CSV table of C-alpha atoms in Angstrom, one decimal:
chain,number,residue,atom,x,y,z
A,1008,MET,CA,-11.5,4.9,-19.1
A,1009,ALA,CA,-14.5,2.3,-19.5
A,1010,GLN,CA,-17.5,4.4,-19.1
A,1011,ASP,CA,-19.7,1.1,-18.9
A,1012,ARG,CA,-17.6,-0.3,-16.2
A,1013,LEU,CA,-17.7,2.9,-14.5
A,1014,ALA,CA,-21.5,3.3,-14.7
A,1015,ALA,CA,-21.7,-0.4,-13.3
A,1016,LEU,CA,-19.8,0.0,-10.5
A,1017,LEU,CA,-21.9,3.2,-9.5
A,1018,ALA,CA,-24.9,1.4,-9.8
A,1019,ASN,CA,-24.2,-0.4,-6.6
A,1020,PRO,CA,-27.1,0.3,-4.3
A,1021,TYR,CA,-24.6,1.3,-1.5
A,1022,PHE,CA,-24.3,4.8,-3.1
A,1023,ASP,CA,-28.2,5.2,-2.5
A,1024,ALA,CA,-28.7,3.8,1.0
A,1025,PRO,CA,-28.5,6.7,3.8
A,1026,PRO,CA,-25.8,6.2,6.5
A,1027,PRO,CA,-24.8,4.5,8.8
A,1028,LYS,CA,-23.4,2.4,6.2
A,1029,SER,CA,-20.2,0.3,5.5
A,1030,LEU,CA,-18.9,-1.6,2.7
A,1031,ASP,CA,-16.7,-5.1,2.7
A,1032,ARG,CA,-13.5,-5.6,0.8
A,1033,ASN,CA,-15.3,-7.7,-1.5
A,1034,ASP,CA,-18.5,-5.6,-2.3
A,1035,PHE,CA,-16.5,-4.2,-5.7
A,1036,PRO,CA,-14.8,-7.2,-7.3
A,1037,MET,CA,-11.7,-6.6,-9.7
A,1038,ALA,CA,-13.7,-8.0,-12.4
A,1039,ALA,CA,-15.1,-4.9,-12.8
A,1040,VAL,CA,-11.6,-4.0,-14.7
A,1041,ASP,CA,-11.1,-7.5,-16.1
A,1042,GLY,CA,-10.0,-7.0,-19.7
A,1043,LEU,CA,-9.0,-3.5,-19.8
A,1044,SER,CA,-5.3,-2.3,-20.4
A,1045,LEU,CA,-3.6,-1.1,-17.4
A,1046,ALA,CA,-4.0,2.2,-18.2
A,1047,ASP,CA,-7.9,2.3,-18.8
A,1048,GLY,CA,-8.5,0.0,-15.5
A,1049,ALA,CA,-6.2,2.6,-13.5
A,1050,ALA,CA,-8.3,5.7,-15.2
A,1051,THR,CA,-11.6,3.6,-14.5
A,1052,LEU,CA,-10.6,3.0,-10.7
A,1053,ALA,CA,-9.6,6.6,-10.2
A,1054,ALA,CA,-12.6,7.9,-11.8
A,1055,PHE,CA,-14.6,5.4,-9.5
A,1056,THR,CA,-12.9,6.8,-6.4
A,1057,VAL,CA,-13.6,10.3,-7.3
A,1058,ALA,CA,-17.2,9.7,-8.4
A,1059,SER,CA,-17.9,7.7,-5.1
A,1060,VAL,CA,-16.6,10.4,-2.8
A,1061,ALA,CA,-18.8,13.3,-4.7
A,1062,ALA,CA,-21.6,11.0,-4.4
A,1063,SER,CA,-21.5,10.8,-0.6
A,1064,ARG,CA,-22.3,14.8,-0.7
A,1065,GLY,CA,-26.0,13.9,-1.2
A,1066,HIS,CA,-26.1,12.4,2.4
A,1067,PHE,CA,-24.6,15.3,3.9
A,1068,THR,CA,-27.3,17.8,5.7
A,1069,ALA,CA,-24.7,20.8,4.7
A,1070,ALA,CA,-22.5,21.0,1.7
A,1071,PRO,CA,-18.7,20.5,3.2
A,1072,ARG,CA,-16.9,23.7,2.6
A,1073,ARG,CA,-13.5,21.9,2.4
A,1074,TRP,CA,-12.2,18.1,2.2
A,1075,LEU,CA,-9.5,16.9,3.8
A,1076,VAL,CA,-7.3,13.6,2.2
A,1077,THR,CA,-5.2,10.9,4.1
A,1078,GLY,CA,-3.7,7.9,3.0
A,1079,GLY,CA,-1.7,7.4,0.0
A,1080,GLY,CA,-4.4,9.0,-2.3
A,1081,ARG,CA,-3.4,12.4,-1.2
A,1082,HIS,CA,-0.1,11.7,-3.3
A,1083,ASN,CA,-1.8,11.1,-6.3
A,1084,SER,CA,-2.4,14.1,-8.4
A,1085,THR,CA,-4.9,12.6,-10.5
A,1086,LEU,CA,-7.1,11.7,-7.4
A,1087,MET,CA,-6.6,15.0,-5.8
A,1088,ASN,CA,-7.2,17.1,-9.0
A,1089,GLY,CA,-10.2,14.9,-10.2
A,1090,LEU,CA,-11.8,15.5,-6.4
A,1091,ARG,CA,-11.1,19.2,-6.7
A,1092,GLN,CA,-13.3,19.5,-9.9
A,1093,ALA,CA,-15.6,17.1,-8.9
A,1094,LEU,CA,-16.5,18.6,-5.7
A,1095,GLY,CA,-15.9,22.2,-6.4
A,1096,VAL,CA,-14.3,23.3,-3.1
A,1097,PRO,CA,-10.9,22.9,-1.7
A,1098,VAL,CA,-9.2,19.5,-1.3
A,1099,ASP,CA,-6.3,19.4,0.7
A,1100,PRO,CA,-3.9,16.9,2.2
A,1101,VAL,CA,-4.5,16.6,5.9
A,1102,GLU,CA,-0.9,18.2,6.2
A,1103,ALA,CA,-2.6,21.6,5.7
A,1104,VAL,CA,-4.4,21.2,8.9
A,1105,GLY,CA,-1.1,20.0,10.7
A,1106,TRP,CA,-1.9,16.3,10.5
A,1107,ASP,CA,0.5,13.4,9.4
A,1108,GLY,CA,-0.8,11.8,6.9
A,1109,ASP,CA,1.6,9.1,7.0
A,1110,ALA,CA,0.6,8.2,10.0
A,1111,LEU,CA,-2.7,8.8,10.6
A,1112,GLU,CA,-4.1,5.0,9.3
A,1113,ALA,CA,-1.5,3.6,11.7
A,1114,GLN,CA,-2.6,5.7,14.4
A,1115,ALA,CA,-6.6,4.8,13.6
A,1116,PHE,CA,-5.5,0.7,13.4
A,1117,ALA,CA,-3.7,1.1,16.5
A,1118,PHE,CA,-6.7,2.6,18.7
A,1119,LEU,CA,-8.7,0.0,17.2
A,1120,ALA,CA,-6.2,-2.7,18.1
A,1121,VAL,CA,-6.3,-1.5,21.8
A,1122,ARG,CA,-10.2,-1.4,21.8
A,1123,SER,CA,-9.8,-5.1,20.5
A,1124,LEU,CA,-7.5,-6.2,23.1
A,1125,ASP,CA,-9.9,-4.8,25.9
A,1126,GLY,CA,-12.9,-6.6,24.0
A,1127,LEU,CA,-14.7,-3.2,23.1
A,1128,PRO,CA,-16.6,-2.7,20.3
A,1129,LEU,CA,-15.1,-1.4,16.9
A,1130,SER,CA,-18.3,-0.9,15.1
A,1131,LEU,CA,-21.5,0.5,16.0
A,1132,PRO,CA,-24.9,1.0,14.8
A,1133,THR,CA,-24.4,4.4,14.7
A,1134,THR,CA,-21.1,4.2,12.4
A,1135,THR,CA,-21.8,1.2,10.3
A,1136,GLY,CA,-25.2,0.1,10.7
A,1137,VAL,CA,-24.5,-3.2,12.3
A,1138,PRO,CA,-27.2,-4.3,14.6
A,1139,ARG,CA,-25.5,-3.9,17.8
A,1140,PRO,CA,-21.8,-2.9,18.9
A,1141,MET,CA,-19.5,-5.3,17.8
A,1142,THR,CA,-15.9,-6.2,18.5
A,1143,GLY,CA,-13.5,-7.4,16.0
A,1144,GLY,CA,-10.1,-8.8,15.0
A,1145,VAL,CA,-8.6,-12.0,16.7
A,1146,LEU,CA,-5.1,-11.9,18.4
A,1147,HIS,CA,-2.7,-14.6,17.4
A,1148,ARG,CA,0.2,-14.8,19.9
A,1149,PRO,CA,3.5,-16.8,18.4
A,1150,LEU,CA,3.8,-20.2,19.4
A,1151,SER,CA,6.1,-20.5,22.3
A,1152,ARG,CA,9.9,-21.7,21.6
A,1153,ALA,CA,11.6,-24.3,23.5
A,1154,ALA,CA,14.9,-22.9,25.0
C-alpha cells in the first residue's frame, strides 16, 4: 500500500465538510494509483475505502453500534475485516437483517428511475446539499423500427 497516496486521498476537503454533502464520480481520479503495482493499487484503494467510512463517524451525533454493508464490497474479506477493525463495532452484510444485498442497489435505482419518469426530485438539499430539489436522469427511448 502507498501511504503517501492514501494520505493525499484523505486530504480531500470533502471529509471535513459537514453533511449534507455528495461526491461526483470524478472527485477522486484514478491518477491517485497511477504507477502502483496492481497489488499496491488495490491495497491503497481498499485502505481508502475503510478510512473514508471511518472518517464519516466524526459527523454522527451518536456513534453507531453496528454497521450494515451492501453492494459487492460485502463479499470482500479485506474490506469487511478492515471496517471491523477501524470501526470497532459489529460490521455485517445486510443479509444479517434479512435484506437481499444483491437486489438492494437495483431496487434503489428502480425507485430513482420511477421518480425520474414522474419528474420528481432525486436529490434534495437535506440529503446531498443541492441548492434546491433536483430532478435527474434522461429517458432515451429506442428509435422506431419500420415494419
